[in-house]
Amino acid sequence: MSDKNATLTVADRSVSLPLVEGSQGPSCIDISPLYRETGHFTFDPGFAATAACKSAITFIDGDKGVLLYRGYPIEQLAEKSRFLEVAYLLLEGELPSSAEMAKFEDTVTHHTMMHESVKNFLHGFHYDAHPMAMLCAAIASLSAFYHDTVDNEDPAQRKLAAIRLIAKMPTIAAAAYRYSIGWPVRYPRNNLEYVTRFLHMMFEVPSEPLELNPVVAKALDLLFILHADHEQNASTSTVRLVGSTGANPYASIAAGIAALWGPAHGGANEAVLKMLAEIGDAKNVEKAVARAKDKDSGFRLMGFGHRVYKNFDPRARIIREMTHKVLDELGVDDPLLDVALKLEEAALKDDYFVERKLYPNVDFYSGIIYKALRIPTEMFTVMFAIARTAGWIAHWIEQHEMPGGRIGRPRQVYVGATPRDYVALDKR
Ligand code: CMC
C-alpha cells in the first residue's frame, strides 16, 4: 500500500481511496471502501480496468509487448530453458539448482501414471467426443481418486496436487486422443523426458517403435514454455474464482480447462486453423479481411487482437520465427502458411486493425506448427491446457498462500423488473 491517495467525488461527497503499488506496472486504486463510503459500486464489464488480486508470478506490459515469468523475460526462457524447468520456476518462484531440478523431474516422472479407473472413465465417452470435453471431465474426476490431496489448508497436499496435475495432464490428454481414434492407450515411459514422453503416448503404436525427430520435441517444448502462464487471463481468473470458494485443486483446474476451451481464449488456435483452411488461398485474403471489418458479419480474424497486448504479442514474435525453422527442418510445405503470412501482411497495414492495435497473438502461428508436428486440430487447445496447467496451479497455490484471501463475489447493475405482485395462474 502506498501513502498516495486518489480522491473520488460522487455528487457532493468526496472519498479518499488509497493507491496500491506493485513492483512494476500501473498503480491501482483500492476501491474496497467505495460502497461503504458512497453507496456506489464500480462497473467494469470484462474486468478491463480491474486488478482482482496481487500476484508475484507473471508480469505483462501490454503496451511495450513485455512478458516476464517470475521476472525472467519470455525471450530468454524460450531460448535457454525447457518446459519442466519453467514449471518449477512458476511454482517455486526461483530457477532450480541442478539437484532441485533432478528431484522435481524425478517426482513429476513418478506421478505420470493415471489410475486405471480413469481410463475406464474415458472409455465411457462416445468415440467422437471432443478431447477438451474428455480432459475437462477426467481432470475434475481426479478429486474422486486422490483424496489425500484435497485438504487445501495443507501445503504438502497442495504441492502434491500440483505435481500430480502437471504429471498426469499429458497422460490423460494422450489417452483422450487415442480413444477418439480407436488406438490402445499407451502408458507413460519414465525413461523419457516430459515432452518426448507425451509424444510417445500420443503417437507410438504397439506394433513398432516410434522414430521421433528431435525437432518435434524441441518445438513442442518451446510452445509449452510460451503457453505456461499469462497472468490473470480468463482461465486463470476462473481457476482463482473457483479456488476462492475452497474447491479442491482438481475441480479448480477443470474449471480453468472449461474456460480455456472458448474460441476467444485458448480455443482460438483451433479456430485459426479452421479459418485459414476456409480462406483456402492467399488470393482470398482481402475478402476475409473485409469480412472481419464488417460488424454485421459476426466474423473476426481468429488469432488477432488481445485484451492486454496493444503491441506485438512477444510470444507470437517467437513463434513466428520458429514456424519457418520448424517447417524447413521437418520438410513441410504447408500452403496454409502462405495464407497466414498474406493475412498477417494485409491486416498489419489495414487502418481498421492498425487503429485498434490488433496484432497477431500467440494462437495465430501455433496451429501451423502443431499441424506440422502432426497434432490433430481438435487437440490444439488440449496442448495449450497441458502447458497452462503449470501456471494455473501456481496461481491456485499462491492464492492459498497469500493472506487475506476472500471468496470472489462480484456485484452487478440490475436491469430487471422492479418489485411487482404475483398473479395467480388463472388471472394471467
Ligand atoms: N477481428 C476483427 N475485429 C476485432 C478482432 C478481431 N480478431 N479483435 C477485436 N476486434 C475489434 C472489435 O470488434 C472492437 O472493435 P470496435 O472498437 O469497433 O467495437 C475492437 O477491436 C476491440 O475489441 P474487443 O472485443 O473490445 O477487445 P477485447 O479485449 O474484449 O477482446 C479478444 C480481445 C482476444 C477476445 C479479441 O481480440 C478477439 O476476439 N480475438 C480473436 C480471438 C483470439 O484470437 N483469441 C485469442 C487471444 S490470445 C490467447 C488467449 O488468450 O488464449
Tab-separated table of C-alpha atoms and ligand atoms in Angstrom:
chain	number	residue	atom	x	y	z
A	1	MET	CA	0.000	0.000	0.000
A	2	SER	CA	1.451	3.462	-0.853
A	3	ASP	CA	0.951	6.678	1.091
A	4	LYS	CA	-0.637	8.252	-2.004
A	5	ASN	CA	-4.391	8.513	-2.402
A	6	ALA	CA	-6.908	9.183	-5.136
A	7	THR	CA	-9.953	11.311	-4.446
A	8	LEU	CA	-13.272	10.396	-5.970
A	9	THR	CA	-16.170	12.811	-5.842
A	10	VAL	CA	-19.695	11.445	-6.192
A	11	ALA	CA	-22.395	14.139	-6.076
A	12	ASP	CA	-21.394	16.228	-3.046
A	13	ARG	CA	-19.328	13.504	-1.336
A	14	SER	CA	-15.587	13.088	-1.739
A	15	VAL	CA	-13.865	9.921	-0.707
A	16	SER	CA	-10.144	9.330	-0.378
A	17	LEU	CA	-9.071	5.960	-1.795
A	18	PRO	CA	-5.607	4.513	-1.174
A	19	LEU	CA	-3.316	3.596	-4.083
A	20	VAL	CA	-1.857	0.086	-4.207
A	21	GLU	CA	1.602	-0.122	-5.790
A	22	GLY	CA	3.154	-3.257	-7.277
A	23	SER	CA	6.850	-3.792	-8.021
A	24	GLN	CA	6.177	-2.663	-11.620
A	25	GLY	CA	3.173	-1.722	-13.728
A	26	PRO	CA	0.491	0.908	-13.099
A	27	SER	CA	-0.683	1.569	-9.552
A	28	CYS	CA	-4.245	0.610	-8.625
A	29	ILE	CA	-6.928	2.496	-6.768
A	30	ASP	CA	-8.196	0.421	-3.847
A	31	ILE	CA	-11.946	0.780	-4.213
A	32	SER	CA	-12.892	-1.623	-1.428
A	33	PRO	CA	-14.143	1.260	0.857
A	34	LEU	CA	-16.189	2.760	-2.007
A	35	TYR	CA	-19.573	1.178	-1.351
A	36	ARG	CA	-19.338	1.762	2.393
A	37	GLU	CA	-18.327	5.404	1.902
A	38	THR	CA	-20.521	6.384	-1.067
A	39	GLY	CA	-23.150	3.678	-1.602
A	40	HIS	CA	-21.811	3.071	-5.142
A	41	PHE	CA	-20.281	0.046	-6.827
A	42	THR	CA	-17.909	0.237	-9.791
A	43	PHE	CA	-18.944	-1.019	-13.239
A	44	ASP	CA	-16.227	-2.719	-15.303
A	45	PRO	CA	-17.614	-5.417	-17.616
A	46	GLY	CA	-14.862	-7.763	-18.768
A	47	PHE	CA	-12.672	-6.525	-15.870
A	48	ALA	CA	-10.744	-4.368	-18.347
A	49	ALA	CA	-9.559	-1.977	-15.599
A	50	THR	CA	-9.784	-4.171	-12.517
A	51	ALA	CA	-6.996	-5.959	-10.639
A	52	ALA	CA	-8.634	-8.827	-8.754
A	53	CYS	CA	-5.599	-9.969	-6.772
A	54	LYS	CA	-1.934	-9.420	-6.007
A	55	SER	CA	0.398	-11.880	-7.721
A	56	ALA	CA	4.159	-12.370	-7.962
A	57	ILE	CA	4.114	-14.910	-10.811
A	58	THR	CA	3.844	-13.208	-14.209
A	59	PHE	CA	4.169	-9.606	-15.374
A	60	ILE	CA	2.880	-8.214	-18.680
A	61	ASP	CA	3.405	-4.747	-20.121
A	62	GLY	CA	0.899	-4.835	-22.962
A	63	ASP	CA	1.973	-1.503	-24.481
A	64	LYS	CA	5.614	-2.492	-24.742
A	65	GLY	CA	4.996	-6.192	-25.536
A	66	VAL	CA	6.825	-7.420	-22.418
A	67	LEU	CA	6.173	-10.784	-20.723
A	68	LEU	CA	8.116	-11.936	-17.637
A	69	TYR	CA	7.732	-15.184	-15.676
A	70	ARG	CA	8.964	-14.533	-12.116
A	71	GLY	CA	10.981	-11.622	-13.547
A	72	TYR	CA	12.629	-13.584	-16.378
A	73	PRO	CA	11.910	-12.340	-19.938
A	74	ILE	CA	9.992	-14.869	-22.034
A	75	GLU	CA	12.590	-14.483	-24.831
A	76	GLN	CA	15.377	-15.732	-22.518
A	77	LEU	CA	13.314	-18.615	-21.160
A	78	ALA	CA	12.286	-19.607	-24.705
A	79	GLU	CA	15.907	-19.664	-25.825
A	80	LYS	CA	17.609	-21.191	-22.795
A	81	SER	CA	15.142	-23.070	-20.599
A	82	ARG	CA	12.809	-26.022	-21.027
A	83	PHE	CA	9.201	-26.515	-20.040
A	84	LEU	CA	9.658	-28.519	-16.865
A	85	GLU	CA	12.203	-26.012	-15.536
A	86	VAL	CA	9.741	-23.209	-16.325
A	87	ALA	CA	7.019	-25.138	-14.450
A	88	TYR	CA	9.353	-25.307	-11.426
A	89	LEU	CA	10.073	-21.581	-11.742
A	90	LEU	CA	6.369	-20.721	-11.834
A	91	LEU	CA	5.619	-22.929	-8.825
A	92	GLU	CA	8.624	-22.124	-6.636
A	93	GLY	CA	9.465	-18.573	-7.683
A	94	GLU	CA	13.154	-19.277	-8.415
A	95	LEU	CA	15.096	-21.232	-11.021
A	96	PRO	CA	16.119	-24.618	-9.585
A	97	SER	CA	19.651	-25.765	-8.789
A	98	SER	CA	20.714	-28.972	-10.614
A	99	ALA	CA	19.789	-31.052	-7.554
A	100	GLU	CA	16.398	-29.344	-7.179
A	101	MET	CA	15.661	-29.832	-10.879
A	102	ALA	CA	16.642	-33.511	-10.786
A	103	LYS	CA	14.375	-34.067	-7.772
A	104	PHE	CA	11.462	-32.191	-9.334
A	105	GLU	CA	11.798	-34.082	-12.618
A	106	ASP	CA	12.010	-37.395	-10.790
A	107	THR	CA	8.901	-36.597	-8.731
A	108	VAL	CA	6.883	-35.494	-11.767
A	109	THR	CA	8.054	-38.569	-13.696
A	110	HIS	CA	6.855	-40.869	-10.919
A	111	HIS	CA	3.366	-39.395	-10.907
A	112	THR	CA	2.647	-39.764	-14.613
A	113	MET	CA	0.511	-42.924	-14.391
A	114	MET	CA	-3.229	-42.436	-14.255
A	115	HIS	CA	-5.476	-44.588	-12.142
A	116	GLU	CA	-6.804	-47.473	-14.309
A	117	SER	CA	-10.345	-46.384	-13.498
A	118	VAL	CA	-9.694	-43.004	-15.125
A	119	LYS	CA	-9.074	-44.975	-18.315
A	120	ASN	CA	-12.435	-46.698	-17.873
A	121	PHE	CA	-13.998	-43.311	-17.227
A	122	LEU	CA	-12.631	-42.014	-20.576
A	123	HIS	CA	-13.999	-45.114	-22.267
A	124	GLY	CA	-17.484	-44.049	-21.174
A	125	PHE	CA	-17.392	-41.233	-23.747
A	126	HIS	CA	-18.819	-41.570	-27.233
A	127	TYR	CA	-15.984	-42.147	-29.748
A	128	ASP	CA	-16.426	-38.691	-31.335
A	129	ALA	CA	-16.247	-36.713	-28.068
A	130	HIS	CA	-14.057	-33.602	-28.284
A	131	PRO	CA	-10.818	-34.243	-26.360
A	132	MET	CA	-11.311	-30.978	-24.404
A	133	ALA	CA	-14.613	-32.377	-23.079
A	134	MET	CA	-12.842	-35.572	-22.039
A	135	LEU	CA	-9.898	-33.717	-20.487
A	136	CYS	CA	-12.131	-31.368	-18.511
A	137	ALA	CA	-14.262	-34.196	-17.112
A	138	ALA	CA	-11.310	-36.506	-16.407
A	139	ILE	CA	-9.373	-33.823	-14.526
A	140	ALA	CA	-12.432	-32.943	-12.422
A	141	SER	CA	-12.795	-36.650	-11.657
A	142	LEU	CA	-9.282	-36.829	-10.136
A	143	SER	CA	-10.652	-35.389	-6.870
A	144	ALA	CA	-12.599	-38.663	-6.560
A	145	PHE	CA	-9.361	-40.668	-6.868
A	146	TYR	CA	-6.798	-38.708	-4.854
A	147	HIS	CA	-8.421	-37.968	-1.512
A	148	ASP	CA	-5.005	-37.393	0.036
A	149	THR	CA	-4.630	-34.077	-1.793
A	150	VAL	CA	-7.942	-32.296	-1.249
A	151	ASP	CA	-7.149	-30.579	2.061
A	152	ASN	CA	-6.374	-27.108	0.700
A	153	GLU	CA	-5.034	-25.955	4.076
A	154	ASP	CA	-2.116	-28.412	3.985
A	155	PRO	CA	0.882	-27.033	1.996
A	156	ALA	CA	2.270	-30.559	1.372
A	157	GLN	CA	-1.066	-31.683	-0.111
A	158	ARG	CA	-1.221	-28.560	-2.272
A	159	LYS	CA	2.266	-29.303	-3.609
A	160	LEU	CA	1.480	-32.958	-4.300
A	161	ALA	CA	-1.710	-31.992	-6.144
A	162	ALA	CA	0.366	-29.621	-8.304
A	163	ILE	CA	2.843	-32.390	-9.153
A	164	ARG	CA	0.038	-34.815	-9.951
A	165	LEU	CA	-1.701	-32.361	-12.242
A	166	ILE	CA	1.483	-31.426	-14.150
A	167	ALA	CA	2.448	-35.122	-14.378
A	168	LYS	CA	-0.905	-36.633	-15.325
A	169	MET	CA	-2.249	-33.997	-17.692
A	170	PRO	CA	-0.194	-35.276	-20.714
A	171	THR	CA	-1.097	-38.901	-19.900
A	172	ILE	CA	-4.814	-38.135	-19.788
A	173	ALA	CA	-4.625	-35.840	-22.835
A	174	ALA	CA	-2.895	-38.502	-24.935
A	175	ALA	CA	-5.333	-41.175	-23.715
A	176	ALA	CA	-8.290	-38.971	-24.726
A	177	TYR	CA	-6.808	-38.572	-28.210
A	178	ARG	CA	-6.062	-42.266	-28.658
A	179	TYR	CA	-9.544	-43.220	-27.512
A	180	SER	CA	-11.026	-40.858	-30.112
A	181	ILE	CA	-9.100	-42.617	-32.921
A	182	GLY	CA	-9.553	-46.127	-31.552
A	183	TRP	CA	-5.926	-46.771	-30.576
A	184	PRO	CA	-4.968	-48.542	-27.330
A	185	VAL	CA	-3.809	-46.255	-24.535
A	186	ARG	CA	-0.018	-46.055	-24.248
A	187	TYR	CA	1.390	-45.934	-20.721
A	188	PRO	CA	3.983	-43.267	-19.838
A	189	ARG	CA	7.582	-44.341	-20.319
A	190	ASN	CA	9.596	-42.984	-17.425
A	191	ASN	CA	12.944	-43.188	-19.209
A	192	LEU	CA	11.847	-40.300	-21.438
A	193	GLU	CA	11.686	-36.628	-20.556
A	194	TYR	CA	8.344	-34.816	-20.186
A	195	VAL	CA	7.605	-33.649	-23.743
A	196	THR	CA	9.125	-36.667	-25.518
A	197	ARG	CA	7.179	-38.955	-23.203
A	198	PHE	CA	3.982	-37.170	-24.171
A	199	LEU	CA	4.751	-37.516	-27.883
A	200	HIS	CA	5.320	-41.228	-27.398
A	201	MET	CA	1.999	-41.575	-25.601
A	202	MET	CA	0.342	-39.745	-28.498
A	203	PHE	CA	1.925	-41.453	-31.472
A	204	GLU	CA	3.600	-44.747	-30.604
A	205	VAL	CA	1.782	-47.846	-31.833
A	206	PRO	CA	2.222	-51.253	-30.146
A	207	SER	CA	3.500	-52.808	-33.368
A	208	GLU	CA	6.616	-50.700	-33.955
A	209	PRO	CA	8.884	-48.255	-32.139
A	210	LEU	CA	8.344	-44.531	-32.740
A	211	GLU	CA	11.023	-42.740	-34.760
A	212	LEU	CA	10.790	-39.245	-33.330
A	213	ASN	CA	12.509	-36.307	-34.986
A	214	PRO	CA	14.098	-34.298	-32.113
A	215	VAL	CA	12.904	-31.099	-33.842
A	216	VAL	CA	9.346	-32.105	-32.926
A	217	ALA	CA	10.035	-32.416	-29.185
A	218	LYS	CA	12.097	-29.206	-29.163
A	219	ALA	CA	9.334	-27.249	-30.915
A	220	LEU	CA	6.624	-28.605	-28.613
A	221	ASP	CA	8.713	-27.845	-25.536
A	222	LEU	CA	9.078	-24.250	-26.718
A	223	LEU	CA	5.328	-23.941	-27.349
A	224	PHE	CA	4.702	-25.273	-23.831
A	225	ILE	CA	7.056	-22.621	-22.371
A	226	LEU	CA	5.230	-19.861	-24.250
A	227	HIS	CA	1.842	-21.111	-23.040
A	228	ALA	CA	2.819	-21.883	-19.445
A	229	ASP	CA	1.364	-18.764	-17.835
A	230	HIS	CA	-0.172	-15.441	-18.752
A	231	GLU	CA	-1.149	-13.536	-15.629
A	232	GLN	CA	-4.897	-13.119	-14.889
A	233	ASN	CA	-6.332	-14.320	-18.223
A	234	ALA	CA	-9.885	-15.734	-18.346
A	235	SER	CA	-8.977	-19.332	-17.464
A	236	THR	CA	-6.534	-18.398	-14.677
A	237	SER	CA	-9.085	-15.978	-13.238
A	238	THR	CA	-11.611	-18.822	-13.402
A	239	VAL	CA	-9.237	-21.114	-11.506
A	240	ARG	CA	-8.811	-18.398	-8.861
A	241	LEU	CA	-12.540	-17.681	-8.623
A	242	VAL	CA	-13.357	-21.364	-8.183
A	243	GLY	CA	-10.348	-21.731	-5.851
A	244	SER	CA	-11.613	-18.828	-3.736
A	245	THR	CA	-14.619	-20.928	-2.707
A	246	GLY	CA	-12.314	-23.564	-1.200
A	247	ALA	CA	-12.950	-26.009	-4.060
A	248	ASN	CA	-10.294	-28.701	-4.416
A	249	PRO	CA	-7.391	-28.253	-6.889
A	250	TYR	CA	-8.727	-30.752	-9.452
A	251	ALA	CA	-12.150	-29.078	-9.599
A	252	SER	CA	-10.462	-25.664	-9.843
A	253	ILE	CA	-8.199	-26.714	-12.734
A	254	ALA	CA	-11.102	-28.447	-14.523
A	255	ALA	CA	-12.931	-25.095	-14.411
A	256	GLY	CA	-9.841	-23.476	-15.969
A	257	ILE	CA	-9.878	-26.050	-18.778
A	258	ALA	CA	-13.549	-25.254	-19.471
A	259	ALA	CA	-12.775	-21.523	-19.644
A	260	LEU	CA	-9.784	-22.108	-21.913
A	261	TRP	CA	-11.902	-24.001	-24.429
A	262	GLY	CA	-13.728	-20.904	-25.746
A	263	PRO	CA	-12.623	-19.525	-29.140
A	264	ALA	CA	-11.959	-16.067	-27.638
A	265	HIS	CA	-9.301	-17.718	-25.433
A	266	GLY	CA	-7.387	-20.995	-25.918
A	267	GLY	CA	-9.862	-22.344	-28.462
A	268	ALA	CA	-8.545	-19.686	-30.857
A	269	ASN	CA	-5.677	-21.920	-32.056
A	270	GLU	CA	-8.149	-24.491	-33.370
A	271	ALA	CA	-10.324	-21.691	-34.787
A	272	VAL	CA	-7.309	-20.120	-36.569
A	273	LEU	CA	-6.573	-23.290	-38.469
A	274	LYS	CA	-10.210	-23.751	-39.443
A	275	MET	CA	-10.290	-20.112	-40.605
A	276	LEU	CA	-7.101	-20.477	-42.687
A	277	ALA	CA	-8.497	-23.639	-44.268
A	278	GLU	CA	-11.748	-21.824	-45.076
A	279	ILE	CA	-9.860	-18.908	-46.656
A	280	GLY	CA	-8.039	-21.632	-48.559
A	281	ASP	CA	-5.851	-19.489	-50.810
A	282	ALA	CA	-3.789	-16.303	-50.438
A	283	LYS	CA	-5.927	-14.699	-53.152
A	284	ASN	CA	-8.994	-14.838	-50.845
A	285	VAL	CA	-7.294	-12.946	-48.008
A	286	GLU	CA	-8.565	-9.455	-48.937
A	287	LYS	CA	-12.142	-10.751	-48.839
A	288	ALA	CA	-11.585	-12.277	-45.391
A	289	VAL	CA	-10.127	-9.013	-44.055
A	290	ALA	CA	-13.126	-7.083	-45.411
A	291	ARG	CA	-15.487	-9.553	-43.740
A	292	ALA	CA	-13.664	-9.220	-40.400
A	293	LYS	CA	-14.141	-5.433	-40.562
A	294	ASP	CA	-17.854	-5.760	-41.234
A	295	LYS	CA	-19.511	-5.807	-37.788
A	296	ASP	CA	-22.669	-7.365	-39.243
A	297	SER	CA	-20.767	-10.439	-40.460
A	298	GLY	CA	-20.126	-11.683	-36.901
A	299	PHE	CA	-16.704	-12.821	-38.209
A	300	ARG	CA	-13.406	-11.903	-36.514
A	301	LEU	CA	-9.900	-12.709	-37.622
A	302	MET	CA	-9.036	-15.535	-35.275
A	303	GLY	CA	-5.549	-15.151	-33.822
A	304	PHE	CA	-5.704	-11.347	-33.938
A	305	GLY	CA	-6.148	-8.923	-31.062
A	306	HIS	CA	-5.562	-9.218	-27.358
A	307	ARG	CA	-7.085	-7.634	-24.291
A	308	VAL	CA	-3.701	-6.699	-22.848
A	309	TYR	CA	-1.225	-6.510	-25.753
A	310	LYS	CA	-1.626	-3.342	-27.756
A	311	ASN	CA	1.659	-4.153	-29.454
A	312	PHE	CA	3.027	-7.355	-30.973
A	313	ASP	CA	2.413	-10.303	-28.599
A	314	PRO	CA	6.020	-11.281	-27.665
A	315	ARG	CA	5.021	-14.957	-27.785
A	316	ALA	CA	3.728	-14.521	-31.351
A	317	ARG	CA	7.054	-12.942	-32.344
A	318	ILE	CA	8.935	-16.006	-31.047
A	319	ILE	CA	6.536	-18.492	-32.661
A	320	ARG	CA	6.586	-16.596	-35.957
A	321	GLU	CA	10.365	-17.022	-36.161
A	322	MET	CA	10.122	-20.632	-35.134
A	323	THR	CA	7.417	-21.527	-37.675
A	324	HIS	CA	9.665	-21.223	-40.730
A	325	LYS	CA	12.505	-23.047	-38.996
A	326	VAL	CA	10.296	-25.974	-37.937
A	327	LEU	CA	8.608	-26.279	-41.323
A	328	ASP	CA	12.007	-26.218	-43.070
A	329	GLU	CA	13.565	-28.739	-40.714
A	330	LEU	CA	10.598	-31.096	-40.992
A	331	GLY	CA	10.426	-30.577	-44.749
A	332	VAL	CA	6.792	-29.488	-44.553
A	333	ASP	CA	5.439	-27.253	-47.295
A	334	ASP	CA	2.116	-26.042	-45.932
A	335	PRO	CA	0.052	-23.798	-48.218
A	336	LEU	CA	-1.807	-22.565	-45.109
A	337	LEU	CA	1.399	-20.795	-44.067
A	338	ASP	CA	1.204	-18.703	-47.256
A	339	VAL	CA	-2.393	-17.835	-46.399
A	340	ALA	CA	-1.337	-16.933	-42.842
A	341	LEU	CA	1.536	-14.719	-43.967
A	342	LYS	CA	-0.637	-12.922	-46.523
A	343	LEU	CA	-3.334	-12.423	-43.889
A	344	GLU	CA	-0.831	-11.035	-41.401
A	345	GLU	CA	0.584	-8.651	-44.021
A	346	ALA	CA	-2.878	-7.461	-45.094
A	347	ALA	CA	-4.134	-6.917	-41.524
A	348	LEU	CA	-0.988	-5.135	-40.327
A	349	LYS	CA	-1.363	-2.445	-42.981
A	350	ASP	CA	-5.141	-2.113	-42.785
A	351	ASP	CA	-6.381	1.036	-40.964
A	352	TYR	CA	-9.090	-0.908	-39.078
A	353	PHE	CA	-6.516	-3.234	-37.483
A	354	VAL	CA	-3.857	-0.517	-37.066
A	355	GLU	CA	-6.232	1.901	-35.273
A	356	ARG	CA	-7.448	-0.819	-32.908
A	357	LYS	CA	-3.916	-2.144	-32.350
A	358	LEU	CA	-4.932	-5.630	-33.423
A	359	TYR	CA	-1.734	-7.644	-33.874
A	360	PRO	CA	-1.332	-11.397	-34.375
A	361	ASN	CA	-1.423	-13.154	-30.999
A	362	VAL	CA	0.164	-16.385	-29.745
A	363	ASP	CA	-2.543	-18.527	-31.295
A	364	PHE	CA	-2.072	-17.209	-34.820
A	365	TYR	CA	1.031	-19.267	-35.605
A	366	SER	CA	0.875	-22.048	-33.030
A	367	GLY	CA	-1.726	-24.003	-35.035
A	368	ILE	CA	0.507	-24.102	-38.119
A	369	ILE	CA	3.331	-25.579	-36.043
A	370	TYR	CA	1.022	-28.057	-34.291
A	371	LYS	CA	-0.182	-29.160	-37.716
A	372	ALA	CA	3.416	-29.646	-38.898
A	373	LEU	CA	4.055	-31.731	-35.761
A	374	ARG	CA	1.063	-33.926	-36.777
A	375	ILE	CA	-1.003	-32.855	-33.777
A	376	PRO	CA	-4.668	-33.121	-34.826
A	377	THR	CA	-6.623	-29.861	-34.905
A	378	GLU	CA	-9.042	-30.805	-32.111
A	379	MET	CA	-6.010	-31.411	-29.851
A	380	PHE	CA	-4.598	-27.874	-30.246
A	381	THR	CA	-6.407	-26.436	-27.228
A	382	VAL	CA	-5.506	-29.564	-25.250
A	383	MET	CA	-1.823	-28.723	-25.926
A	384	PHE	CA	-2.453	-25.264	-24.512
A	385	ALA	CA	-4.140	-26.809	-21.436
A	386	ILE	CA	-1.204	-29.149	-20.731
A	387	ALA	CA	1.199	-26.194	-20.697
A	388	ARG	CA	-1.099	-23.788	-18.839
A	389	THR	CA	-1.636	-26.300	-16.035
A	390	ALA	CA	1.732	-25.171	-14.633
A	391	GLY	CA	0.517	-21.575	-14.483
A	392	TRP	CA	-2.977	-22.404	-13.213
A	393	ILE	CA	-1.745	-24.477	-10.312
A	394	ALA	CA	0.981	-21.936	-9.441
A	395	HIS	CA	-1.777	-19.295	-9.169
A	396	TRP	CA	-4.016	-21.631	-7.172
A	397	ILE	CA	-1.195	-22.280	-4.692
A	398	GLU	CA	-0.276	-18.579	-4.482
A	399	GLN	CA	-3.907	-17.760	-3.766
A	400	HIS	CA	-3.922	-20.210	-0.859
A	401	GLU	CA	-0.590	-18.976	0.489
A	402	MET	CA	-1.385	-15.267	0.364
A	403	PRO	CA	-3.051	-13.918	3.492
A	404	GLY	CA	-6.401	-12.152	3.301
A	405	GLY	CA	-7.983	-14.336	0.587
A	406	ARG	CA	-11.735	-13.843	0.239
A	407	ILE	CA	-14.352	-15.580	-1.846
A	408	GLY	CA	-14.656	-13.896	-5.264
A	409	ARG	CA	-18.084	-12.333	-5.439
A	410	PRO	CA	-18.636	-9.530	-7.998
A	411	ARG	CA	-21.722	-7.313	-7.953
A	412	GLN	CA	-23.977	-6.269	-10.840
A	413	VAL	CA	-26.040	-3.477	-12.297
A	414	TYR	CA	-29.533	-4.903	-12.027
A	415	VAL	CA	-31.619	-4.158	-15.147
A	416	GLY	CA	-34.587	-6.483	-14.500
A	417	ALA	CA	-38.172	-5.927	-13.360
A	418	THR	CA	-38.842	-3.704	-10.345
A	419	PRO	CA	-40.961	-5.183	-7.467
A	420	ARG	CA	-44.400	-6.431	-8.537
A	421	ASP	CA	-47.063	-8.724	-7.107
A	422	TYR	CA	-47.503	-12.369	-8.013
A	423	VAL	CA	-50.549	-13.021	-10.214
A	424	ALA	CA	-52.379	-16.339	-9.871
A	425	LEU	CA	-52.205	-18.673	-12.884
A	426	ASP	CA	-55.911	-18.316	-13.774
A	427	LYS	CA	-55.600	-14.493	-13.734
A	428	ARG	CA	-52.672	-14.240	-16.228
B	1	CMC	N1	-11.013	-9.311	-35.744
B	1	CMC	C1	-11.719	-8.185	-36.058
B	1	CMC	N2	-12.003	-7.213	-35.172
B	1	CMC	C2	-11.551	-7.369	-33.910
B	1	CMC	C3	-10.822	-8.505	-33.518
B	1	CMC	C4	-10.552	-9.485	-34.490
B	1	CMC	N3	-9.854	-10.592	-34.162
B	1	CMC	N4	-10.497	-8.414	-32.199
B	1	CMC	C5	-11.033	-7.243	-31.782
B	1	CMC	N5	-11.661	-6.608	-32.817
B	1	CMC	C6	-12.288	-5.278	-32.771
B	1	CMC	C7	-13.620	-5.311	-32.045
B	1	CMC	O1	-14.691	-5.559	-32.933
B	1	CMC	C8	-13.648	-3.932	-31.452
B	1	CMC	O2	-13.979	-3.026	-32.477
B	1	CMC	P1	-14.805	-1.669	-32.149
B	1	CMC	O3	-13.913	-0.840	-31.276
B	1	CMC	O4	-15.072	-1.056	-33.474
B	1	CMC	O5	-16.062	-2.110	-31.441
B	1	CMC	C9	-12.195	-3.648	-31.067
B	1	CMC	O6	-11.427	-4.439	-31.976
B	1	CMC	C10	-11.846	-4.037	-29.629
B	1	CMC	O7	-12.235	-5.404	-29.433
B	1	CMC	P2	-12.809	-6.004	-28.084
B	1	CMC	O8	-13.671	-7.176	-28.401
B	1	CMC	O9	-13.390	-4.905	-27.251
B	1	CMC	O10	-11.459	-6.468	-27.402
B	1	CMC	P3	-11.342	-7.457	-26.167
B	1	CMC	O11	-10.154	-7.018	-25.436
B	1	CMC	O12	-12.628	-7.522	-25.421
B	1	CMC	O13	-11.122	-8.901	-26.840
B	1	CMC	C11	-10.059	-10.734	-27.881
B	1	CMC	C12	-9.874	-9.478	-27.010
B	1	CMC	C13	-8.743	-11.515	-27.906
B	1	CMC	C14	-11.140	-11.634	-27.265
B	1	CMC	C15	-10.462	-10.308	-29.315
B	1	CMC	O14	-9.436	-9.522	-29.881
B	1	CMC	C16	-10.801	-11.490	-30.208
B	1	CMC	O15	-11.947	-11.935	-30.220
B	1	CMC	N6	-9.798	-12.025	-30.984
B	1	CMC	C17	-9.995	-13.215	-31.779
B	1	CMC	C18	-9.893	-14.466	-30.906
B	1	CMC	C19	-8.478	-14.753	-30.485
B	1	CMC	O16	-7.539	-14.732	-31.287
B	1	CMC	N7	-8.301	-15.097	-29.190
B	1	CMC	C20	-7.008	-15.480	-28.627
B	1	CMC	C21	-6.486	-14.470	-27.680
B	1	CMC	S1	-4.756	-14.710	-27.264
B	1	CMC	C22	-4.623	-16.231	-26.451
B	1	CMC	C23	-5.539	-16.404	-25.295
B	1	CMC	O17	-5.852	-15.507	-24.550
B	1	CMC	O18	-5.917	-17.546	-25.082
